[in-house]
Amino acid sequence: MKTKTFQQRIETAFPYDTYANTLRALREGIAAGDDVIKGTPMFSSEVGDDMRGLIRRAGILMRIEEMCKAGDLPFKCTLTPMPRGTWHWLDIYSGDCHGHIVRTSDPSKFPKDTPNRQDARASNMPDLFETEAERIVRLAPPKLYTWLTYRASPDGRLSHALWQAPSAKDDEWLARINLMAVVVQKKSDDSKRPAKVDPKSKMKLKDNVVSMIDKKKNDDTKR
Amino acid sequence: MSAKIIPERIREARESVGMTDEQFADAIGVSRQSVGTYETGAFTPRGDVFSRIIAVTRQPPAFFTAPRKHNAERFLTPTWRSLKRMQRPDRLRIGRRLEWAFYVAESLAEYVDLPPVHLPAIELDYEREGNERIEEIADQLREFWNAGFGPITDLAPLLEYNGVVVVEEPVRCEDMDAVSRWQGGRPYMLYAADQESNSRKLFNLAHELGHLVLHNGIEVNSRNLDRLEKQANRFAGAFLMPRRTFAREIANTTIDYFLSLKGRWRVAVAAMIYRCKELGILNADQIKYLWKQMNARGIRKREPLDNAFALSKPTVLSSAVQMLIENKVKMPTEIAEDVLLNATDVESLCSLPPGSLQNKVVAFPTLRSV
């Protein structure tokens, strides 16, 4: 029996129904972070700009966690200490995926390398015991490690948001979902405007009126 | 022998100009009691008074004396999209316009097949069933009309296509947006042309559609009015912003984002916020935050993009009139004569250009000697 592909696994864990709320959580987290910077005098300098990314990150983690708790996002999540250092991250679990939120400069770029990230993605390897025909050893595959990558412009606009599964070693992606692109695509597929209708197309002179007109025309011609 | 005046027509004509009996009495130079006696048939107005009645109400003499071809059964009270403070004379006046639309449509329907009524038979126990059922009905109607689940950006043609007679008229009453009622087996809707916001017009039409679909046969009274209004509002929200598609697009809680949604769904930001609240898409804090942003920008009453898009005018009645005139079935003047109404009123009800049904001076043809 062949297992699901990486892409199928990521799409099952993070289905389309969750995209709008995921984007909303990111946007609201960014806005919450920006509000802190704007409303705090000590950040009204270049130092505030230095801190912007971190404060926005705090806002995003908070909003994702809140929305998961409220049931707006169907993921399990917990704020936990990172395995190295004193920082925390938000562990997100859904289906057979496990993920974290990271900022990237570009949709296809990897986040800045850290030992934490290197360790986490180490499990994302193809199953060594699987052949084209069948799996030789039936071991439960480890959860697919994913990143919710995002970036926002200085004015707070979200420029990209993707669920992506990094490969264990090389800087390449095993699977990815571009949330913003899919929302736009689905919007045009599912929510098409109804075709224009013309009420006149359902109107006509009554048959007896048409006969009367024809008869009158004939009479006029005979004269 | 002079034709007998029909007393009820005097009341009808008075109500159609929005006058109380007192105002009418002043206008025609008689006492208020006399007006009462004319309207009940106890007395018939003298010739000079009758002339003044004609002058004040601007209806032709036949209006007061001739029987109508199409007599309507007693109509139920219409449902109003209006503020409770709307004055009674305005209600009566606009109610009469809705009734006259029936006479005009019935008269035209003698010669022209109008779009057949195509609405699903809906069973709603309006006193017991709640919002979930209304959401289902709104979805059901979209499916019935094959309208998909995307934004409905122009509603009048869709309503007319499905057999609703729609009238757009200046109502000269800022407390009233729209009114609707089933008349003689067909749904009728009249909405205010002088309403400034197209987003609001769209919502008003959907609200009245809600009444037509949900409340057919229900007599509106002071006890059920609030419930019926809430249900029609819920229907309008559900019909214009279906939960299965609209909810997926709420990906942000800034006013700018909602304005971008308005460009797509054509519904007022305020209506979208209410919709998010009723669907539980946003929590109480988020809703509060949105209202705060609206207030801060001063757009709570008048929103940006209210008229950034156009809405089509109703076309069914005007097209029917045009078909009759073009095919020489009727002379323009006969259209109004058939319904015993002033031509200006018929032009307005049919959204026809002023003067199009009136006698015009035609150049006398040059005679050729044979």
XYZ file of C-alpha atoms in Angstrom:
593
model
C 0.000 0.000 0.000
C 1.464 3.295 -1.007
C 1.355 6.129 1.508
C 0.112 9.622 0.811
C 2.430 12.054 -0.888
C 3.820 14.993 1.083
C 1.493 17.300 -0.790
C -1.555 15.169 0.035
C -0.540 15.068 3.685
C -0.158 18.814 3.978
C -3.434 19.460 2.128
C -5.301 17.030 4.381
C -3.893 18.582 7.530
C -4.532 22.163 6.440
C -7.717 22.100 4.344
C -9.107 24.949 2.297
C -11.785 25.757 4.895
C -9.056 26.947 7.248
C -7.311 29.368 4.897
C -9.496 32.438 5.464
C -9.161 32.190 9.225
C -5.441 31.461 9.039
C -4.934 34.576 6.924
C -7.138 36.538 9.280
C -5.144 35.379 12.305
C -1.907 36.448 10.606
C -3.312 39.840 9.622
C -4.829 40.494 13.011
C -1.633 39.433 14.760
C 0.364 41.839 12.600
C -2.144 44.623 13.280
C -2.027 43.883 17.025
C 1.771 44.078 16.968
C 1.716 47.338 15.009
C -0.796 48.775 17.489
C 1.653 48.057 20.321
C 4.451 49.818 18.470
C 2.284 52.816 17.601
C 0.862 53.093 21.101
C 4.129 52.726 23.019
C 6.269 55.860 23.262
C 9.517 53.942 23.729
C 8.975 52.320 20.338
C 8.417 55.593 18.510
C 11.965 55.559 17.214
C 14.200 53.412 15.056
C 14.307 50.967 17.961
C 10.595 50.377 17.414
C 11.363 49.463 13.805
C 14.066 47.061 15.035
C 11.537 45.343 17.264
C 8.667 45.310 14.771
C 9.257 41.760 13.503
C 9.426 40.317 17.007
C 6.378 42.142 18.266
C 4.379 41.180 15.215
C 5.485 37.582 15.802
C 4.117 37.793 19.348
C 0.834 39.131 17.975
C 0.582 36.347 15.406
C 1.333 33.577 17.902
C -1.290 35.032 20.211
C -3.984 35.268 17.520
C -3.356 31.791 16.118
C -3.461 30.344 19.621
C -6.642 32.273 20.457
C -8.391 31.217 17.263
C -7.454 27.582 17.807
C -8.814 27.744 21.338
C -12.014 29.407 20.138
C -12.472 26.679 17.529
C -12.074 29.098 14.629
C -9.061 27.073 13.521
C -9.299 23.303 13.891
C -5.682 22.844 14.992
C -4.194 21.848 18.312
C -1.603 24.311 19.464
C 0.545 25.012 22.484
C 3.106 27.640 23.298
C 6.226 25.670 24.277
C 9.887 26.442 24.962
C 12.199 25.820 22.026
C 14.534 22.844 22.536
C 17.542 25.169 22.547
C 17.777 28.574 24.198
C 15.103 30.416 26.161
C 12.712 31.349 23.369
C 9.213 29.980 22.812
C 7.325 28.938 19.773
C 3.809 27.816 18.979
C 3.533 24.100 18.266
C 0.732 23.526 15.800
C -0.657 20.044 15.204
C -3.158 19.050 12.571
C -3.691 15.638 10.977
C -0.290 14.088 10.538
C 1.475 17.406 10.305
C 3.265 19.401 12.929
C 4.356 22.967 12.344
C 5.678 26.293 13.460
C 5.250 29.838 12.244
C 8.255 31.500 10.639
C 8.900 34.709 8.775
C 10.538 34.468 5.359
C 11.635 37.209 3.022
C 10.012 35.589 0.008
C 7.447 32.792 -0.590
C 10.093 30.422 -1.893
C 12.906 31.412 0.493
C 13.810 29.471 3.599
C 13.813 31.196 6.977
C 17.092 32.185 8.526
C 18.800 29.015 9.673
C 18.791 28.177 13.366
C 19.714 24.932 15.159
C 16.089 24.704 16.337
C 14.775 24.743 12.804
C 17.420 22.338 11.527
C 16.476 19.830 14.222
C 12.765 20.103 13.606
C 12.940 19.512 9.876
C 15.266 16.524 10.205
C 12.316 14.126 10.209
C 11.115 15.211 6.765
C 12.675 12.391 4.793
C 11.131 10.017 2.279
C 10.420 6.630 3.832
C 13.582 4.583 3.306
C 11.641 1.335 3.516
C 9.106 2.235 0.888
C 9.397 1.046 -2.698
C 7.237 1.919 -5.650
C 5.280 -1.310 -5.174
C 4.772 -1.482 -1.446
C 6.043 -0.560 1.939
C 8.374 -3.228 3.229
C 8.310 -2.273 6.875
C 5.061 -0.910 8.222
C 6.177 1.795 10.586
C 4.023 4.782 11.376
C 5.579 7.687 9.479
C 6.665 10.602 11.675
C 4.527 13.710 11.507
C 5.377 15.857 8.524
C 7.141 18.960 9.756
C 5.721 22.166 8.252
C 6.184 25.893 8.438
C 3.542 28.537 8.130
C 5.731 31.104 6.375
C 4.654 34.719 6.142
C 5.863 38.239 5.580
C 4.225 41.620 6.012
C 5.214 44.938 4.517
C 6.046 47.912 6.800
C 2.462 49.203 6.394
C 1.117 45.902 7.773
C -0.024 44.292 4.541
C 0.504 40.561 4.392
C 2.634 39.812 1.348
C 2.660 36.037 1.497
C 1.400 33.156 3.629
C 2.162 29.536 2.846
C 2.072 26.182 4.582
C 5.296 24.527 3.446
C 7.121 21.320 4.278
C 10.932 21.749 4.098
C 13.117 18.836 3.150
C 15.443 17.509 5.828
C 18.719 18.598 4.343
C 18.589 20.669 1.203
C 16.863 23.998 0.986
C 13.998 22.671 -1.055
C 10.321 22.234 -0.433
C 8.587 18.868 -0.255
C 5.094 20.346 -0.331
C 3.465 23.740 -0.191
C 0.125 25.524 -0.146
C 0.026 29.186 -1.058
C -2.952 30.309 1.037
C -3.461 33.706 -0.566
C -3.260 32.331 -4.111
C -5.670 29.488 -3.361
C -8.199 31.819 -1.751
C -8.134 34.051 -4.832
C -8.359 31.061 -7.186
C -11.189 29.349 -5.284
C -13.011 32.640 -4.949
C -13.231 32.947 -8.694
C -14.136 29.256 -9.130
C -16.776 28.896 -6.403
C -18.212 32.330 -6.086
C -18.878 33.319 -9.636
C -21.427 36.010 -10.113
C -24.654 34.683 -11.575
C -25.010 35.143 -15.301
C -26.860 38.300 -16.285
C -30.496 37.686 -17.010
C -32.758 39.629 -19.302
C -36.391 39.665 -18.171
C -37.426 40.645 -21.692
C -36.318 37.244 -22.931
C -39.277 35.788 -21.009
C -41.811 38.220 -22.491
C -43.768 38.012 -25.701
C -46.988 39.237 -27.194
C -49.846 36.854 -26.510
C -50.681 34.472 -29.343
C -54.138 35.981 -29.938
C -52.546 39.446 -30.162
C -49.983 38.205 -32.694
C -52.802 36.652 -34.799
C -54.709 39.925 -34.630
C -51.633 41.871 -35.799
C -51.031 39.396 -38.648
C -54.663 39.570 -39.730
C -54.532 43.351 -39.720
C -51.371 43.319 -41.811
C -52.984 40.954 -44.310
C -56.066 43.145 -44.517
C -53.913 46.226 -45.100
C -51.986 44.432 -47.844
C -55.209 43.365 -49.614
C -56.404 46.963 -49.694
C -77.198 61.005 -17.977
C -73.956 61.778 -16.175
C -71.810 58.890 -14.918
C -72.073 58.060 -11.242
C -69.065 58.802 -9.035
C -67.629 55.774 -7.236
C -67.128 56.939 -3.611
C -64.150 54.659 -2.906
C -62.281 56.282 -5.821
C -62.388 59.630 -4.066
C -60.642 58.080 -1.061
C -58.185 56.319 -3.369
C -57.380 59.541 -5.202
C -56.979 61.457 -1.937
C -54.680 58.818 -0.485
C -52.662 58.685 -3.673
C -51.696 62.344 -3.256
C -50.791 61.774 0.390
C -53.446 64.039 1.885
C -55.309 63.640 5.142
C -59.050 64.212 4.872
C -58.531 67.579 6.511
C -55.909 68.687 4.000
C -58.067 67.402 1.186
C -61.106 69.281 2.495
C -59.059 72.502 2.523
C -57.732 71.848 -0.971
C -61.174 71.314 -2.514
C -62.881 73.977 -0.413
C -65.338 71.868 1.604
C -65.588 70.714 5.200
C -63.847 67.630 6.518
C -67.237 66.059 7.175
C -68.184 66.543 3.530
C -65.079 64.667 2.447
C -66.206 61.818 4.709
C -69.633 61.774 3.144
C -68.189 61.731 -0.388
C -65.896 58.854 0.449
C -68.630 56.761 2.028
C -71.129 57.561 -0.706
C -73.605 59.274 1.614
C -73.412 62.327 -0.646
C -72.089 62.956 -4.135
C -69.908 66.026 -4.711
C -71.447 68.846 -6.751
C -70.052 69.525 -10.204
C -67.757 72.367 -9.111
C -66.404 70.323 -6.192
C -65.846 67.364 -8.483
C -63.838 69.611 -10.832
C -61.664 70.653 -7.913
C -61.204 67.002 -6.870
C -59.997 66.259 -10.394
C -57.653 69.253 -10.313
C -56.180 68.373 -6.904
C -55.740 64.657 -7.497
C -54.745 65.064 -11.176
C -56.715 61.946 -12.154
C -58.934 61.841 -15.244
C -62.751 61.941 -14.739
C -62.975 58.286 -15.772
C -60.897 57.368 -12.730
C -63.825 58.426 -10.524
C -66.638 56.998 -12.556
C -65.624 53.974 -14.619
C -65.406 50.417 -13.299
C -61.958 48.822 -13.511
C -61.363 45.877 -15.782
C -59.160 44.219 -13.225
C -60.634 44.309 -9.813
C -58.245 43.203 -7.170
C -59.431 41.169 -4.260
C -58.650 42.704 -0.891
C -54.889 42.868 -0.641
C -53.083 42.152 2.600
C -51.228 44.968 4.321
C -47.937 45.420 2.495
C -44.618 44.941 4.270
C -42.653 48.136 4.528
C -38.922 48.623 4.567
C -39.276 51.812 6.490
C -38.852 53.488 9.780
C -41.682 53.287 12.245
C -41.904 57.053 12.189
C -43.133 57.008 8.567
C -46.332 59.063 8.454
C -49.669 57.402 7.735
C -50.485 59.585 4.674
C -47.141 58.542 3.164
C -47.909 54.892 3.824
C -51.322 55.213 2.195
C -49.919 57.149 -0.751
C -47.166 54.652 -1.506
C -49.500 51.732 -0.817
C -51.761 53.096 -3.543
C -48.814 53.229 -5.960
C -48.178 49.562 -5.302
C -51.848 48.822 -5.954
C -51.768 50.831 -9.180
C -48.750 48.872 -10.329
C -51.044 45.840 -10.132
C -53.667 47.480 -12.378
C -51.011 48.512 -14.886
C -49.370 45.068 -14.945
C -52.734 43.274 -15.253
C -53.776 45.555 -18.069
C -50.521 44.945 -19.953
C -50.750 41.216 -19.243
C -53.915 41.084 -21.354
C -51.681 41.522 -24.390
C -48.198 40.532 -23.264
C -46.975 37.415 -21.474
C -45.011 38.771 -18.538
C -42.215 36.610 -17.045
C -43.972 33.795 -15.172
C -43.695 33.747 -11.388
C -40.840 31.417 -10.540
C -40.494 31.188 -6.778
C -40.242 28.027 -4.712
C -43.135 27.096 -2.448
C -41.710 27.764 0.989
C -43.208 26.461 4.185
C -42.111 28.570 7.113
C -43.708 28.622 10.520
C -42.595 32.177 11.116
C -43.528 32.097 14.785
C -41.540 29.001 15.635
C -38.802 28.488 13.089
C -35.600 30.397 13.464
C -32.572 31.679 11.654
C -31.252 28.304 10.589
C -34.379 27.730 8.514
C -34.082 31.186 6.961
C -30.479 30.468 5.985
C -31.655 27.252 4.320
C -34.440 29.051 2.463
C -32.049 31.715 1.155
C -29.709 28.990 -0.142
C -32.670 27.102 -1.565
C -33.817 30.169 -3.490
C -30.351 30.725 -4.942
C -30.316 27.129 -6.105
C -33.883 27.404 -7.446
C -32.898 30.448 -9.467
C -29.605 28.895 -10.494
C -27.888 31.995 -9.159
C -24.822 30.256 -7.701
C -23.363 31.400 -4.413
C -21.256 34.340 -5.501
C -22.047 38.035 -5.178
C -25.377 39.151 -6.611
C -24.509 42.550 -7.905
C -27.768 43.526 -9.569
C -31.042 42.316 -8.192
C -33.876 44.034 -10.078
C -33.352 42.085 -13.351
C -33.113 38.800 -11.432
C -36.357 39.557 -9.593
C -38.156 40.552 -12.769
C -36.810 37.550 -14.654
C -38.431 35.401 -11.993
C -41.798 37.093 -12.205
C -41.643 39.832 -9.580
C -43.065 43.141 -10.806
C -40.562 45.750 -9.668
C -41.261 49.477 -9.607
C -38.662 52.134 -8.952
C -40.144 55.515 -8.102
C -39.145 58.624 -6.240
C -41.215 58.286 -3.068
C -40.417 61.691 -1.538
C -40.303 60.141 1.918
C -36.930 59.704 3.551
C -38.302 57.242 6.111
C -39.310 54.700 3.504
C -37.045 52.463 1.425
C -39.237 49.803 -0.138
C -42.561 48.030 0.070
C -43.829 44.714 -1.249
C -46.879 42.509 -1.374
C -48.408 39.627 -3.306
C -51.205 40.981 -5.482
C -53.393 38.694 -7.581
C -50.943 35.780 -7.502
C -47.903 37.823 -8.420
C -45.296 39.437 -6.166
C -44.920 43.222 -6.420
C -42.157 45.387 -5.066
C -41.728 49.149 -5.088
C -38.485 50.765 -3.986
C -37.365 54.324 -3.525
C -35.495 55.813 -6.466
C -34.512 58.703 -4.207
C -32.521 56.450 -1.880
C -28.953 57.620 -2.386
C -26.965 54.486 -1.674
C -26.990 51.709 -4.237
C -25.656 49.285 -1.627
C -28.669 50.060 0.491
C -31.016 49.698 -2.489
C -29.597 46.237 -3.114
C -30.179 45.266 0.495
C -33.692 46.742 0.441
C -34.619 44.645 -2.577
C -33.278 41.519 -0.885
C -35.157 42.411 2.295
C -38.441 42.729 0.402
C -37.704 39.506 -1.441
C -37.435 37.962 2.011
C -40.943 39.133 2.879
C -42.328 37.861 -0.419
C -40.746 34.449 0.023
C -41.144 33.986 3.766
C -44.304 35.848 4.628
C -46.731 35.286 1.766
C -50.243 35.269 3.210
C -49.274 36.616 6.618
C -51.126 39.730 7.756
C -48.666 42.219 9.240
C -49.723 43.678 12.558
C -48.113 45.417 15.481
C -47.562 42.093 17.278
C -45.632 40.337 14.533
C -44.013 43.326 12.801
C -40.663 43.165 14.617
C -40.316 39.433 14.099
C -41.150 39.683 10.387
C -38.678 42.528 9.909
C -35.883 40.625 11.656
C -36.578 37.571 9.536
C -36.528 39.614 6.325
C -33.226 41.179 7.381
C -31.754 37.796 8.128
C -32.953 36.555 4.745
C -31.435 39.556 2.959
C -28.072 38.931 4.641
C -28.209 35.222 3.894
C -29.288 35.766 0.292
C -26.723 38.441 -0.542
C -23.898 36.958 1.559
C -24.310 33.166 1.634
C -22.507 31.683 4.589
C -20.827 28.994 2.503
C -18.972 31.516 0.333
C -19.030 34.861 2.126
C -17.727 33.452 5.422
C -14.612 32.109 3.706
C -13.656 35.563 2.522
C -13.507 37.227 5.935
C -9.763 37.102 6.231
C -9.158 40.406 7.967
C -10.842 42.810 10.349
C -9.794 46.173 9.009
C -12.229 48.568 7.387
C -10.033 48.710 4.299
C -10.396 44.974 3.900
C -14.165 45.222 4.325
C -14.245 47.988 1.731
C -12.439 45.695 -0.675
C -15.124 43.080 0.044
C -17.761 45.727 -0.590
C -16.317 46.275 -4.053
C -16.922 42.600 -4.708
C -20.165 41.834 -2.828
C -21.689 45.339 -3.311
C -23.187 45.199 0.179
C -22.629 47.957 2.742
C -19.779 47.424 5.202
C -22.308 47.798 8.025
C -24.403 44.953 6.592
C -21.277 42.810 6.290
C -20.374 43.475 9.914
C -23.877 42.444 11.014
C -23.570 39.339 8.861
C -20.221 38.425 10.456
C -21.845 38.855 13.844
C -24.876 36.706 13.087
C -22.737 33.955 11.576
C -20.298 34.097 14.493
C -17.395 34.719 12.101
C -16.129 37.511 14.313
C -16.320 37.735 18.066
C -17.779 40.612 20.066
C -14.401 42.370 20.410
C -13.727 42.221 16.695
C -17.180 43.570 15.907
C -16.653 46.384 18.396
C -13.290 47.133 16.832
C -14.872 47.367 13.370
C -17.600 49.741 14.582
C -14.921 51.839 16.250
C -13.024 52.060 12.987
C -16.244 53.044 11.177
C -16.906 55.773 13.728
C -13.318 57.008 13.648
C -13.534 57.424 9.892
C -16.984 58.988 10.085
C -18.487 56.466 7.667
C -21.142 54.931 9.862
C -23.999 56.713 8.089
C -22.565 57.258 4.644
C -19.996 54.773 3.455
C -17.444 54.977 0.674
C -18.309 53.057 -2.517
C -22.064 53.380 -1.902
C -22.523 54.417 -5.496
C -19.341 53.069 -7.029
C -21.436 50.651 -9.042
C -24.688 50.991 -10.932
C -27.915 49.098 -10.458
C -30.248 48.352 -13.341
C -33.697 49.866 -13.379
C -36.760 47.661 -13.716
C -37.621 47.003 -17.357
C -40.588 44.630 -17.520
C -43.437 47.166 -17.471
C -41.667 49.575 -19.800
C -40.802 46.758 -22.223
C -44.423 45.591 -22.262
C -45.624 49.123 -23.026
C -43.019 49.431 -25.748
C -44.095 46.130 -27.325
C -47.697 47.301 -27.501
C -46.814 50.667 -29.007
C -44.234 49.351 -31.480
C -46.640 46.682 -32.737
C -49.411 49.256 -32.907
C -51.593 47.236 -30.556
C -52.165 50.380 -28.501
C -51.700 54.084 -28.920
C -49.508 55.607 -26.200
C -52.485 57.470 -24.708
C -54.556 54.295 -24.505
C -52.106 52.681 -22.090
C -53.041 55.078 -19.289
C -56.699 55.264 -20.342
C -57.014 51.495 -19.980
C -56.155 51.710 -16.296
C -58.111 54.958 -15.798
C -55.011 56.732 -14.506
C -53.196 59.916 -15.226
C -50.527 59.284 -17.894
C -47.814 60.810 -15.687
C -48.515 58.226 -12.994
C -48.357 55.344 -15.449
C -45.107 56.653 -16.954
C -43.589 56.828 -13.504
C -44.772 53.347 -12.480
C -43.365 51.903 -15.701
C -40.063 53.847 -15.542
C -40.925 55.481 -18.880
C -39.630 58.913 -19.901
C -42.007 61.735 -18.925
C -44.444 62.546 -21.715
C -44.089 59.235 -23.515
C -47.726 58.248 -22.960
C -49.239 61.655 -23.492
C -50.842 63.343 -26.446
C -48.270 65.095 -28.512
C -48.747 67.690 -31.145
C -48.071 65.925 -34.406
C -47.278 67.811 -37.571
C -50.326 67.815 -39.817
C -49.604 65.699 -42.885
C -49.549 67.438 -46.224
C -52.651 66.436 -48.144
C -52.242 65.360 -51.670
C -55.056 65.921 -54.108
C -56.099 62.799 -55.905
